Amino acid sequence: MPDTPTSDFSAQSPLHSHRYRQRRDRLARALITAGGIGVLLAVLAIGVFLAVEVLPLFLPFSSTAPELELSALWQAQPYADGLEYRWLPYRLDEGEAAYVSLVPLAWGTLEAAAWALVLAVPLALGAAIHSSLYMSRPLRARIKPTLELMEAMPGVVLGFIAGLVLGPWVEQHLAIALTTVLLLPLGVIVLAGVRRCLPSSWRLVLSLRWASMWLIPWLIVLVWLAHWLAPLLEGWWFGGDLRLWVETQLGWDVEARNALILGLAMGFAVMPGIYALAEEALVDVPRDLSDGAQAMGATRWQTLTRVVLPVAWPGIFSAVMIGAGRAVGETMIVLMASGNTALMNGNPLDGLRSLAASIAIELPEAGPGGTHYRLLLLAALALFLFTFLVNTLAELVRTRLRRRFRMLRSDS
Amino acid sequence: MNIPGHTAVPPARSGRWRGGEGPWAWWCAMAVALSLLMLGALLVLLMSRGLANFWPASVHQLTLADGSQVIGVPVETRQRPEDAGSERRYFTANRDASGGIWRWVNVEDIRQDSAPEDLVHIKRMRWSDFLGRLVAVNIDGRRFDGELAWQRLEERLDEIRQQRQLRRELEATQIIPLIRRLESSNGPESNHDPGSNSDDVRIHQQLAELQQQARDLQSGMTGAVLILETAEGRRLEQPLEEVDTVLRPNAMSAWQKVGRWSSGVWQYLSEGPRAANTAGGVWPAIFGTVLMVILMSILVTPFGVLAAVYLNEVAHQGRLTRLVRIGVRNLAGVPSIVYGVFGLGVFVYGIGGQLDEWFFAETLPSPTFGTGGLLWASLTLALLTLPVVIVATEEGLARIPMHQREGALALGATHLEMLTRVVLPMAMPAMLTGVILAVARAAGEVAPLMLVGVAKLAPQVPLDGEFPWLHLERKFMHLGYHIYDAAFHSSDVQAALPLIYATALLLVLVILVLNLTAIFLRHYLRTRHGAFARQ
């Protein structure tokens, strides 16, 4: 560096200032490079840290886990009478025989994610199709940021509503919840049928382009109707008490904090992300294709199913995968809405415990360097790898799809 | 293509759904409507429950079929199974007199339901609220009855409130710092007996004086006793210094209620929590959340921008850079709890433990930086939001037309000058968007904080008048964790529920405002760069 660094370099001789500026530029570039690489390395260090910390579990002669057999992590162990998968890590701290099977936690994680996707994917794809195909432009410009706001809802609030408000309510009013789910699609079709018999001036007001707005009051009416219909339905089919019927006929426990409620809350959290990516994939499809199909007399729905979807499905697939990644790692909703019991059954009305929730609950109490600590880090590593791989795959699919669209556009 | 007039053309008439799009199109529309409805229902629920909590609800007096009296605030009515009538839950308070604060009453059993104006609702420091009647007030041995009692009571309550405020300030600004200084000079390493040091003696004297002052203030508050009567006719004596507010909700006009409501909201925002986080306010949690988020954005902005500038402007655009870019993008999808684990393992146990060994060895084994704290929480969240800032900034940089850069370079600017004078100012709104999105994400994130430094109850905020003013090693309270804790670790969730709603509403409002700002900023950015592209 020159010994007279002034900010006003124009006052100095042109040659000197030029050299000074060149040097400063080189220095700054070196600093930016170093800093940038440093930050990137720090971000990417997460995986390395987890792998290094977990490694002692798998080394044959390590001192950290003398009492632990690795097969206990994924194989059923003798428990009470029979072989079972159990997650009872606190026995480890007390020096007793360990039951540290990660299987029930992984099962809980996947079950929760699966229910979330079952609820979120139809909603998100339906919304994406409607807003890319039918919705009026000004409305679409408003709806997209609104759904983005939905994504920003903090998990702890969703978990609270699901676990403390919705869960107990649904437990009490199982029949109403079931009737609502059945009634909504039916009611919407009925309304669509009624609309066709209306005079055309009415039909113009109640257009499909604005359907997402004027359907809302009708949905509220339907929910109210469900309140009224539920006791009738319960009386006809389930002998007057749906909950009793579920418990006796299906042999399922009904818990207030169950996988379905959890799936609803998590579906709410995951849906906007899937929607945004799926909509992007649908809109990105070159217009020539769909215009061509419509010119041949296809309806918009036929265009969608025969032309647009076959082209755009990798994009939609990657949207769903990214949603799955988010659902697998969601912590607060699972923690608050699932009951956190490490069960392994397919009953959607029972509780579960996920990997992420286990980490959040147990890690502060597990001593650093101990076996329990490393097991939880192994769970974190599993989450990290899963989400990272799923996201990378989705990203690759999307990049390839985009390239294909670009080629399609340049062909025409 | 959106050609005006083209959209009204009736679609093709074929198939079973003659002239229509079929049921699926309607179900798709329903998906949007349902999502909006759920979002709206959530917001309305939070709004109504969260704000109604501060409204002074009218108190009812019931006469039941067996002749007994109940005084309470109705909370909910439930239909009992098999047409066995309905029951209503009343908030009857008075934990000291009756043991519980809720009572279920059969609606059919209610013979008489009235709302007399003389019923009082007293918010107390202990034993939850009181519902009943005010018989008399005893102030310094003199007894006042009737309306006079009310006047004296309110005057006295104002005095007590001021004294309480004075005492709190005295404690926070003078006594606690002194105790801290004593603790730090009498560490376990320096084992001289207290008092041998002249400085210590001075501090002890000062402390004794201050504590005497505090005791005087405290004793100035005593002397007034309320004589209360419960619904069953039992008399209670309630010392006035343990009373927060006294209301006669049934005698209040609508305007008085509005005034009471707004002062209730203000108290909630400005005071600390009481009764194991199930009552009182959330000021420390608001403060902790905001401070943590500010620290996080100070940490994340320079690093995020640096990495983005490197990736987009300096690095050779090859296969490796592309891979790194995909990697960074994907880190935004890695679960937040994994970042929490990283923060705990590397920042708290690793760096924090090492710092303790080097600089705070005298206080070991009780950790200073080797346990969760404000600094580690901010760092963890900064790492968590780094991908958000990098991606947003990179998008902004990529939107700047190449000819702007080429123009600057052609005029003789060096790379650095081109960056600082042309590119970065143009990318400013993008960076801001990124930072705001990062802040919005960080404000709602709770799971990693549970590992790296949030506390259920932190009596002191991490910022005060004591050197070095900002205490990075302290634990802090957080709005999101406050919700989780009150919802899952309180003994009576029903009693805590109204406050949880209010806290959830507050958190959602903060996040909505931040997100809306980001959305508008991005909109502004797009239109501006649209203008650039057209030039």
PDB file of N, CA, C and O in Angstrom, chain A residues 21 25 28-29 33 39 43 46 49 123 126-127 130 134 148 152 156 164-165 185 188 196 212 214 257 271 287 300-301 336 387 391-392, chain B residues 1 18 21 24 26-33 35 310 330-331 333 335 339 346 386 412 415-417 480 488 493 500-501 515 522:
ATOM      1  N   ARG A  21      -4.733   2.869  -7.391  1.00  0.00           N
ATOM      2  CA  ARG A  21      -6.064   2.303  -7.564  1.00  0.00           C
ATOM      3  C   ARG A  21      -5.987   0.834  -7.964  1.00  0.00           C
ATOM      4  O   ARG A  21      -6.782   0.004  -7.516  1.00  0.00           O
ATOM      5  N   ASP A  25      -7.507  -2.124  -5.845  1.00  0.00           N
ATOM      6  CA  ASP A  25      -8.458  -3.028  -6.483  1.00  0.00           C
ATOM      7  C   ASP A  25      -8.061  -4.477  -6.266  1.00  0.00           C
ATOM      8  O   ASP A  25      -8.873  -5.322  -5.912  1.00  0.00           O
ATOM      9  N   ALA A  28      -8.626  -5.435  -2.664  1.00  0.00           N
ATOM     10  CA  ALA A  28     -10.045  -5.612  -2.360  1.00  0.00           C
ATOM     11  C   ALA A  28     -10.550  -6.924  -2.935  1.00  0.00           C
ATOM     12  O   ALA A  28     -11.301  -7.663  -2.295  1.00  0.00           O
ATOM     13  N   ARG A  29     -10.097  -7.213  -4.153  1.00  0.00           N
ATOM     14  CA  ARG A  29     -10.529  -8.463  -4.763  1.00  0.00           C
ATOM     15  C   ARG A  29     -10.068  -9.668  -3.962  1.00  0.00           C
ATOM     16  O   ARG A  29     -10.826 -10.618  -3.744  1.00  0.00           O
ATOM     17  N   THR A  33     -12.522 -12.278  -2.197  1.00  0.00           N
ATOM     18  CA  THR A  33     -12.390 -13.704  -2.474  1.00  0.00           C
ATOM     19  C   THR A  33     -12.223 -14.487  -1.185  1.00  0.00           C
ATOM     20  O   THR A  33     -12.927 -15.480  -0.947  1.00  0.00           O
ATOM     21  N   VAL A  39     -16.947 -17.466   4.052  1.00  0.00           N
ATOM     22  CA  VAL A  39     -18.370 -17.572   4.409  1.00  0.00           C
ATOM     23  C   VAL A  39     -18.969 -18.844   3.836  1.00  0.00           C
ATOM     24  O   VAL A  39     -19.673 -19.594   4.523  1.00  0.00           O
ATOM     25  N   VAL A  43     -20.609 -21.977   5.877  1.00  0.00           N
ATOM     26  CA  VAL A  43     -21.970 -22.477   5.680  1.00  0.00           C
ATOM     27  C   VAL A  43     -21.945 -23.973   5.370  1.00  0.00           C
ATOM     28  O   VAL A  43     -22.747 -24.749   5.877  1.00  0.00           O
ATOM     29  N   ILE A  46     -21.407 -27.214   8.080  1.00  0.00           N
ATOM     30  CA  ILE A  46     -22.402 -27.867   8.932  1.00  0.00           C
ATOM     31  C   ILE A  46     -22.355 -29.382   8.758  1.00  0.00           C
ATOM     32  O   ILE A  46     -22.271 -30.140   9.734  1.00  0.00           O
ATOM     33  N   PHE A  49     -19.148 -30.872  10.238  1.00  0.00           N
ATOM     34  CA  PHE A  49     -19.190 -30.928  11.699  1.00  0.00           C
ATOM     35  C   PHE A  49     -20.008 -32.128  12.167  1.00  0.00           C
ATOM     36  O   PHE A  49     -19.567 -32.908  13.016  1.00  0.00           O
ATOM     37  N   LEU A 123     -54.058 -29.404  -2.290  1.00  0.00           N
ATOM     38  CA  LEU A 123     -54.356 -27.978  -2.155  1.00  0.00           C
ATOM     39  C   LEU A 123     -53.411 -27.144  -3.015  1.00  0.00           C
ATOM     40  O   LEU A 123     -53.837 -26.265  -3.770  1.00  0.00           O
ATOM     41  N   GLY A 126     -53.886 -27.837  -6.829  1.00  0.00           N
ATOM     42  CA  GLY A 126     -55.140 -27.238  -7.261  1.00  0.00           C
ATOM     43  C   GLY A 126     -55.009 -25.730  -7.368  1.00  0.00           C
ATOM     44  O   GLY A 126     -55.387 -25.115  -8.370  1.00  0.00           O
ATOM     45  N   ALA A 127     -54.420 -25.142  -6.329  1.00  0.00           N
ATOM     46  CA  ALA A 127     -54.272 -23.688  -6.334  1.00  0.00           C
ATOM     47  C   ALA A 127     -53.360 -23.245  -7.472  1.00  0.00           C
ATOM     48  O   ALA A 127     -53.638 -22.255  -8.160  1.00  0.00           O
ATOM     49  N   HIS A 130     -55.269 -23.583 -10.739  1.00  0.00           N
ATOM     50  CA  HIS A 130     -56.301 -22.558 -10.876  1.00  0.00           C
ATOM     51  C   HIS A 130     -55.679 -21.193 -11.161  1.00  0.00           C
ATOM     52  O   HIS A 130     -56.133 -20.466 -12.035  1.00  0.00           O
ATOM     53  N   TYR A 134     -56.823 -20.281 -14.792  1.00  0.00           N
ATOM     54  CA  TYR A 134     -58.149 -19.675 -14.849  1.00  0.00           C
ATOM     55  C   TYR A 134     -58.212 -18.286 -14.241  1.00  0.00           C
ATOM     56  O   TYR A 134     -59.042 -17.482 -14.618  1.00  0.00           O
ATOM     57  N   GLU A 148     -47.782 -16.174   0.026  1.00  0.00           N
ATOM     58  CA  GLU A 148     -46.426 -16.071   0.581  1.00  0.00           C
ATOM     59  C   GLU A 148     -46.492 -15.729   2.064  1.00  0.00           C
ATOM     60  O   GLU A 148     -45.700 -16.241   2.863  1.00  0.00           O
ATOM     61  N   ALA A 152     -45.089 -17.535   5.726  1.00  0.00           N
ATOM     62  CA  ALA A 152     -44.296 -16.887   6.765  1.00  0.00           C
ATOM     63  C   ALA A 152     -44.856 -17.112   8.164  1.00  0.00           C
ATOM     64  O   ALA A 152     -44.219 -16.733   9.134  1.00  0.00           O
ATOM     65  N   VAL A 156     -44.406 -22.020  15.493  1.00  0.00           N
ATOM     66  CA  VAL A 156     -44.835 -22.135  16.886  1.00  0.00           C
ATOM     67  C   VAL A 156     -46.296 -21.712  17.031  1.00  0.00           C
ATOM     68  O   VAL A 156     -47.049 -22.284  17.824  1.00  0.00           O
ATOM     69  N   LEU A 164     -53.428 -27.054  20.721  1.00  0.00           N
ATOM     70  CA  LEU A 164     -54.225 -26.644  21.873  1.00  0.00           C
ATOM     71  C   LEU A 164     -55.642 -26.223  21.532  1.00  0.00           C
ATOM     72  O   LEU A 164     -56.498 -26.183  22.401  1.00  0.00           O
ATOM     73  N   VAL A 165     -55.875 -25.861  20.282  1.00  0.00           N
ATOM     74  CA  VAL A 165     -57.206 -25.376  19.931  1.00  0.00           C
ATOM     75  C   VAL A 165     -57.918 -26.381  19.029  1.00  0.00           C
ATOM     76  O   VAL A 165     -58.970 -26.913  19.357  1.00  0.00           O
ATOM     77  N   PRO A 185     -66.045 -30.713  -1.116  1.00  0.00           N
ATOM     78  CA  PRO A 185     -65.974 -30.946  -2.571  1.00  0.00           C
ATOM     79  C   PRO A 185     -67.347 -31.125  -3.189  1.00  0.00           C
ATOM     80  O   PRO A 185     -67.640 -30.572  -4.258  1.00  0.00           O
ATOM     81  N   VAL A 188     -69.182 -27.734  -3.511  1.00  0.00           N
ATOM     82  CA  VAL A 188     -68.659 -26.870  -4.570  1.00  0.00           C
ATOM     83  C   VAL A 188     -69.191 -27.322  -5.924  1.00  0.00           C
ATOM     84  O   VAL A 188     -69.592 -26.500  -6.755  1.00  0.00           O
ATOM     85  N   ARG A 196     -74.803 -23.072 -13.516  1.00  0.00           N
ATOM     86  CA  ARG A 196     -75.054 -23.277 -14.945  1.00  0.00           C
ATOM     87  C   ARG A 196     -76.506 -22.994 -15.309  1.00  0.00           C
ATOM     88  O   ARG A 196     -76.820 -22.701 -16.456  1.00  0.00           O
ATOM     89  N   SER A 212     -62.228 -18.193  -6.877  1.00  0.00           N
ATOM     90  CA  SER A 212     -61.556 -18.366  -5.589  1.00  0.00           C
ATOM     91  C   SER A 212     -62.041 -17.344  -4.575  1.00  0.00           C
ATOM     92  O   SER A 212     -61.909 -17.561  -3.376  1.00  0.00           O
ATOM     93  N   TRP A 214     -65.424 -15.731  -4.690  1.00  0.00           N
ATOM     94  CA  TRP A 214     -66.829 -15.876  -4.303  1.00  0.00           C
ATOM     95  C   TRP A 214     -67.152 -17.261  -3.775  1.00  0.00           C
ATOM     96  O   TRP A 214     -68.246 -17.495  -3.278  1.00  0.00           O
ATOM     97  N   ARG A 257     -53.894 -34.854  20.280  1.00  0.00           N
ATOM     98  CA  ARG A 257     -52.772 -34.463  19.438  1.00  0.00           C
ATOM     99  C   ARG A 257     -52.397 -35.644  18.570  1.00  0.00           C
ATOM    100  O   ARG A 257     -51.711 -36.554  19.023  1.00  0.00           O
ATOM    101  N   MET A 271     -47.767 -25.968   2.225  1.00  0.00           N
ATOM    102  CA  MET A 271     -48.522 -25.750   0.992  1.00  0.00           C
ATOM    103  C   MET A 271     -48.054 -24.538   0.185  1.00  0.00           C
ATOM    104  O   MET A 271     -47.876 -24.653  -1.040  1.00  0.00           O
ATOM    105  N   ARG A 287     -46.085 -20.769 -24.070  1.00  0.00           N
ATOM    106  CA  ARG A 287     -47.496 -20.529 -24.373  1.00  0.00           C
ATOM    107  C   ARG A 287     -47.915 -21.148 -25.698  1.00  0.00           C
ATOM    108  O   ARG A 287     -49.072 -21.504 -25.876  1.00  0.00           O
ATOM    109  N   ARG A 300     -59.696 -25.659 -21.558  1.00  0.00           N
ATOM    110  CA  ARG A 300     -58.464 -25.358 -20.823  1.00  0.00           C
ATOM    111  C   ARG A 300     -58.043 -26.543 -19.966  1.00  0.00           C
ATOM    112  O   ARG A 300     -56.879 -26.812 -19.797  1.00  0.00           O
ATOM    113  N   TRP A 301     -59.065 -27.247 -19.417  1.00  0.00           N
ATOM    114  CA  TRP A 301     -58.713 -28.398 -18.578  1.00  0.00           C
ATOM    115  C   TRP A 301     -58.058 -29.496 -19.423  1.00  0.00           C
ATOM    116  O   TRP A 301     -57.064 -30.107 -19.013  1.00  0.00           O
ATOM    117  N   MET A 336     -45.402 -29.438  19.142  1.00  0.00           N
ATOM    118  CA  MET A 336     -46.572 -28.959  19.875  1.00  0.00           C
ATOM    119  C   MET A 336     -47.846 -29.706  19.512  1.00  0.00           C
ATOM    120  O   MET A 336     -48.784 -29.716  20.299  1.00  0.00           O
ATOM    121  N   THR A 387     -32.619 -33.832   3.612  1.00  0.00           N
ATOM    122  CA  THR A 387     -33.107 -32.592   2.999  1.00  0.00           C
ATOM    123  C   THR A 387     -32.147 -32.094   1.936  1.00  0.00           C
ATOM    124  O   THR A 387     -32.574 -31.608   0.882  1.00  0.00           O
ATOM    125  N   ASN A 391     -33.311 -31.710  -1.860  1.00  0.00           N
ATOM    126  CA  ASN A 391     -33.306 -30.384  -2.472  1.00  0.00           C
ATOM    127  C   ASN A 391     -32.392 -30.319  -3.679  1.00  0.00           C
ATOM    128  O   ASN A 391     -32.715 -29.680  -4.679  1.00  0.00           O
ATOM    129  N   THR A 392     -31.238 -30.986  -3.585  1.00  0.00           N
ATOM    130  CA  THR A 392     -30.323 -30.964  -4.718  1.00  0.00           C
ATOM    131  C   THR A 392     -30.961 -31.640  -5.923  1.00  0.00           C
ATOM    132  O   THR A 392     -30.906 -31.131  -7.051  1.00  0.00           O
TER     133      THR A 392
ATOM    134  N   MET B   1     -52.531 -15.666 -23.356  1.00  0.00           N
ATOM    135  CA  MET B   1     -52.451 -14.288 -23.848  1.00  0.00           C
ATOM    136  C   MET B   1     -53.650 -13.525 -23.321  1.00  0.00           C
ATOM    137  O   MET B   1     -54.778 -13.972 -23.407  1.00  0.00           O
ATOM    138  N   ARG B  18     -71.142 -29.897 -20.550  1.00  0.00           N
ATOM    139  CA  ARG B  18     -71.336 -29.115 -21.748  1.00  0.00           C
ATOM    140  C   ARG B  18     -70.902 -27.668 -21.508  1.00  0.00           C
ATOM    141  O   ARG B  18     -71.421 -26.976 -20.650  1.00  0.00           O
ATOM    142  N   GLU B  21     -65.724 -26.593 -17.791  1.00  0.00           N
ATOM    143  CA  GLU B  21     -64.372 -27.112 -17.675  1.00  0.00           C
ATOM    144  C   GLU B  21     -64.347 -28.428 -16.913  1.00  0.00           C
ATOM    145  O   GLU B  21     -63.284 -29.007 -16.724  1.00  0.00           O
ATOM    146  N   TRP B  24     -63.116 -30.771 -12.067  1.00  0.00           N
ATOM    147  CA  TRP B  24     -61.774 -30.551 -11.541  1.00  0.00           C
ATOM    148  C   TRP B  24     -61.429 -29.068 -11.492  1.00  0.00           C
ATOM    149  O   TRP B  24     -60.761 -28.613 -10.572  1.00  0.00           O
ATOM    150  N   TRP B  26     -63.383 -26.713 -10.845  1.00  0.00           N
ATOM    151  CA  TRP B  26     -64.000 -26.121  -9.652  1.00  0.00           C
ATOM    152  C   TRP B  26     -63.286 -26.549  -8.391  1.00  0.00           C
ATOM    153  O   TRP B  26     -63.140 -25.773  -7.450  1.00  0.00           O
ATOM    154  N   TRP B  27     -62.838 -27.796  -8.377  1.00  0.00           N
ATOM    155  CA  TRP B  27     -62.092 -28.216  -7.187  1.00  0.00           C
ATOM    156  C   TRP B  27     -60.791 -27.442  -7.066  1.00  0.00           C
ATOM    157  O   TRP B  27     -60.340 -27.147  -5.968  1.00  0.00           O
ATOM    158  N   CYS B  28     -60.182 -27.127  -8.201  1.00  0.00           N
ATOM    159  CA  CYS B  28     -58.961 -26.318  -8.149  1.00  0.00           C
ATOM    160  C   CYS B  28     -59.260 -24.939  -7.577  1.00  0.00           C
ATOM    161  O   CYS B  28     -58.518 -24.424  -6.739  1.00  0.00           O
ATOM    162  N   ALA B  29     -60.371 -24.354  -8.024  1.00  0.00           N
ATOM    163  CA  ALA B  29     -60.761 -23.054  -7.470  1.00  0.00           C
ATOM    164  C   ALA B  29     -61.014 -23.178  -5.979  1.00  0.00           C
ATOM    165  O   ALA B  29     -60.653 -22.306  -5.183  1.00  0.00           O
ATOM    166  N   MET B  30     -61.599 -24.319  -5.591  1.00  0.00           N
ATOM    167  CA  MET B  30     -61.856 -24.525  -4.174  1.00  0.00           C
ATOM    168  C   MET B  30     -60.556 -24.574  -3.376  1.00  0.00           C
ATOM    169  O   MET B  30     -60.516 -24.102  -2.241  1.00  0.00           O
ATOM    170  N   ALA B  31     -59.504 -25.125  -3.983  1.00  0.00           N
ATOM    171  CA  ALA B  31     -58.225 -25.201  -3.270  1.00  0.00           C
ATOM    172  C   ALA B  31     -57.742 -23.810  -2.894  1.00  0.00           C
ATOM    173  O   ALA B  31     -57.313 -23.575  -1.756  1.00  0.00           O
ATOM    174  N   VAL B  32     -57.835 -22.873  -3.854  1.00  0.00           N
ATOM    175  CA  VAL B  32     -57.417 -21.503  -3.531  1.00  0.00           C
ATOM    176  C   VAL B  32     -58.316 -20.923  -2.455  1.00  0.00           C
ATOM    177  O   VAL B  32     -57.846 -20.352  -1.459  1.00  0.00           O
ATOM    178  N   ALA B  33     -59.636 -21.088  -2.649  1.00  0.00           N
ATOM    179  CA  ALA B  33     -60.573 -20.502  -1.698  1.00  0.00           C
ATOM    180  C   ALA B  33     -60.355 -21.082  -0.302  1.00  0.00           C
ATOM    181  O   ALA B  33     -60.352 -20.352   0.693  1.00  0.00           O
ATOM    182  N   SER B  35     -57.582 -22.373   0.960  1.00  0.00           N
ATOM    183  CA  SER B  35     -56.346 -21.864   1.552  1.00  0.00           C
ATOM    184  C   SER B  35     -56.567 -20.475   2.123  1.00  0.00           C
ATOM    185  O   SER B  35     -56.152 -20.177   3.252  1.00  0.00           O
ATOM    186  N   TYR B 310     -18.924 -12.143  -4.088  1.00  0.00           N
ATOM    187  CA  TYR B 310     -17.877 -13.063  -4.546  1.00  0.00           C
ATOM    188  C   TYR B 310     -18.428 -14.019  -5.594  1.00  0.00           C
ATOM    189  O   TYR B 310     -17.853 -14.184  -6.664  1.00  0.00           O
ATOM    190  N   ASN B 330     -29.583 -24.776  -1.438  1.00  0.00           N
ATOM    191  CA  ASN B 330     -30.200 -25.905  -0.740  1.00  0.00           C
ATOM    192  C   ASN B 330     -30.089 -25.786   0.758  1.00  0.00           C
ATOM    193  O   ASN B 330     -30.894 -26.341   1.479  1.00  0.00           O
ATOM    194  N   LEU B 331     -29.075 -25.056   1.216  1.00  0.00           N
ATOM    195  CA  LEU B 331     -28.957 -24.891   2.661  1.00  0.00           C
ATOM    196  C   LEU B 331     -30.155 -24.130   3.212  1.00  0.00           C
ATOM    197  O   LEU B 331     -30.489 -24.257   4.376  1.00  0.00           O
ATOM    198  N   GLY B 333     -33.020 -24.855   2.571  1.00  0.00           N
ATOM    199  CA  GLY B 333     -34.043 -25.857   2.837  1.00  0.00           C
ATOM    200  C   GLY B 333     -33.674 -26.818   3.945  1.00  0.00           C
ATOM    201  O   GLY B 333     -34.472 -27.673   4.303  1.00  0.00           O
ATOM    202  N   PRO B 335     -33.375 -28.145   7.604  1.00  0.00           N
ATOM    203  CA  PRO B 335     -34.208 -27.823   8.764  1.00  0.00           C
ATOM    204  C   PRO B 335     -33.479 -26.928   9.761  1.00  0.00           C
ATOM    205  O   PRO B 335     -32.275 -27.080   9.975  1.00  0.00           O
ATOM    206  N   TYR B 339     -29.383 -26.435  12.183  1.00  0.00           N
ATOM    207  CA  TYR B 339     -28.545 -25.277  12.497  1.00  0.00           C
ATOM    208  C   TYR B 339     -28.404 -25.118  14.001  1.00  0.00           C
ATOM    209  O   TYR B 339     -27.347 -24.737  14.503  1.00  0.00           O
ATOM    210  N   VAL B 346     -20.788 -26.319  17.887  1.00  0.00           N
ATOM    211  CA  VAL B 346     -19.619 -25.528  17.507  1.00  0.00           C
ATOM    212  C   VAL B 346     -19.519 -24.252  18.330  1.00  0.00           C
ATOM    213  O   VAL B 346     -18.494 -23.991  18.952  1.00  0.00           O
ATOM    214  N   LEU B 386     -28.263 -16.864   6.380  1.00  0.00           N
ATOM    215  CA  LEU B 386     -27.256 -16.495   5.388  1.00  0.00           C
ATOM    216  C   LEU B 386     -27.678 -16.884   3.964  1.00  0.00           C
ATOM    217  O   LEU B 386     -27.580 -16.052   3.054  1.00  0.00           O
ATOM    218  N   GLY B 412     -12.906   3.721 -17.347  1.00  0.00           N
ATOM    219  CA  GLY B 412     -11.638   3.683 -16.638  1.00  0.00           C
ATOM    220  C   GLY B 412     -11.739   3.324 -15.180  1.00  0.00           C
ATOM    221  O   GLY B 412     -10.760   3.415 -14.455  1.00  0.00           O
ATOM    222  N   HIS B 415     -12.232  -2.512 -11.014  1.00  0.00           N
ATOM    223  CA  HIS B 415     -13.290  -3.430 -10.629  1.00  0.00           C
ATOM    224  C   HIS B 415     -13.955  -2.999  -9.326  1.00  0.00           C
ATOM    225  O   HIS B 415     -15.173  -3.018  -9.207  1.00  0.00           O
ATOM    226  N   LEU B 416     -13.115  -2.591  -8.367  1.00  0.00           N
ATOM    227  CA  LEU B 416     -13.630  -2.220  -7.053  1.00  0.00           C
ATOM    228  C   LEU B 416     -14.536  -1.003  -7.162  1.00  0.00           C
ATOM    229  O   LEU B 416     -15.627  -0.945  -6.579  1.00  0.00           O
ATOM    230  N   GLU B 417     -14.072   0.001  -7.955  1.00  0.00           N
ATOM    231  CA  GLU B 417     -14.877   1.208  -8.102  1.00  0.00           C
ATOM    232  C   GLU B 417     -16.195   0.891  -8.804  1.00  0.00           C
ATOM    233  O   GLU B 417     -17.257   1.410  -8.437  1.00  0.00           O
ATOM    234  N   GLY B 480     -41.594 -16.288  20.586  1.00  0.00           N
ATOM    235  CA  GLY B 480     -41.984 -17.615  20.120  1.00  0.00           C
ATOM    236  C   GLY B 480     -41.817 -18.653  21.215  1.00  0.00           C
ATOM    237  O   GLY B 480     -42.694 -19.483  21.452  1.00  0.00           O
ATOM    238  N   PHE B 488     -47.047 -25.282  26.953  1.00  0.00           N
ATOM    239  CA  PHE B 488     -46.741 -26.675  27.265  1.00  0.00           C
ATOM    240  C   PHE B 488     -46.139 -26.925  28.630  1.00  0.00           C
ATOM    241  O   PHE B 488     -46.068 -28.042  29.064  1.00  0.00           O
ATOM    242  N   VAL B 493     -53.243 -24.699  31.564  1.00  0.00           N
ATOM    243  CA  VAL B 493     -53.184 -24.128  30.219  1.00  0.00           C
ATOM    244  C   VAL B 493     -54.367 -23.207  29.973  1.00  0.00           C
ATOM    245  O   VAL B 493     -54.253 -22.158  29.346  1.00  0.00           O
ATOM    246  N   ILE B 500     -51.520 -16.528  25.677  1.00  0.00           N
ATOM    247  CA  ILE B 500     -50.823 -17.169  24.560  1.00  0.00           C
ATOM    248  C   ILE B 500     -51.366 -16.629  23.252  1.00  0.00           C
ATOM    249  O   ILE B 500     -50.616 -16.332  22.320  1.00  0.00           O
ATOM    250  N   TYR B 501     -52.715 -16.478  23.195  1.00  0.00           N
ATOM    251  CA  TYR B 501     -53.308 -15.908  21.986  1.00  0.00           C
ATOM    252  C   TYR B 501     -52.729 -14.523  21.718  1.00  0.00           C
ATOM    253  O   TYR B 501     -52.370 -14.193  20.580  1.00  0.00           O
ATOM    254  N   ASN B 515     -42.756  -9.054   6.455  1.00  0.00           N
ATOM    255  CA  ASN B 515     -42.910  -9.682   5.144  1.00  0.00           C
ATOM    256  C   ASN B 515     -43.540  -8.744   4.139  1.00  0.00           C
ATOM    257  O   ASN B 515     -43.145  -8.717   2.976  1.00  0.00           O
ATOM    258  N   ARG B 522     -39.658  -5.569  -2.950  1.00  0.00           N
ATOM    259  CA  ARG B 522     -39.334  -6.369  -4.123  1.00  0.00           C
ATOM    260  C   ARG B 522     -40.138  -5.901  -5.329  1.00  0.00           C
ATOM    261  O   ARG B 522     -39.632  -5.839  -6.441  1.00  0.00           O
TER     262      ARG B 522
END
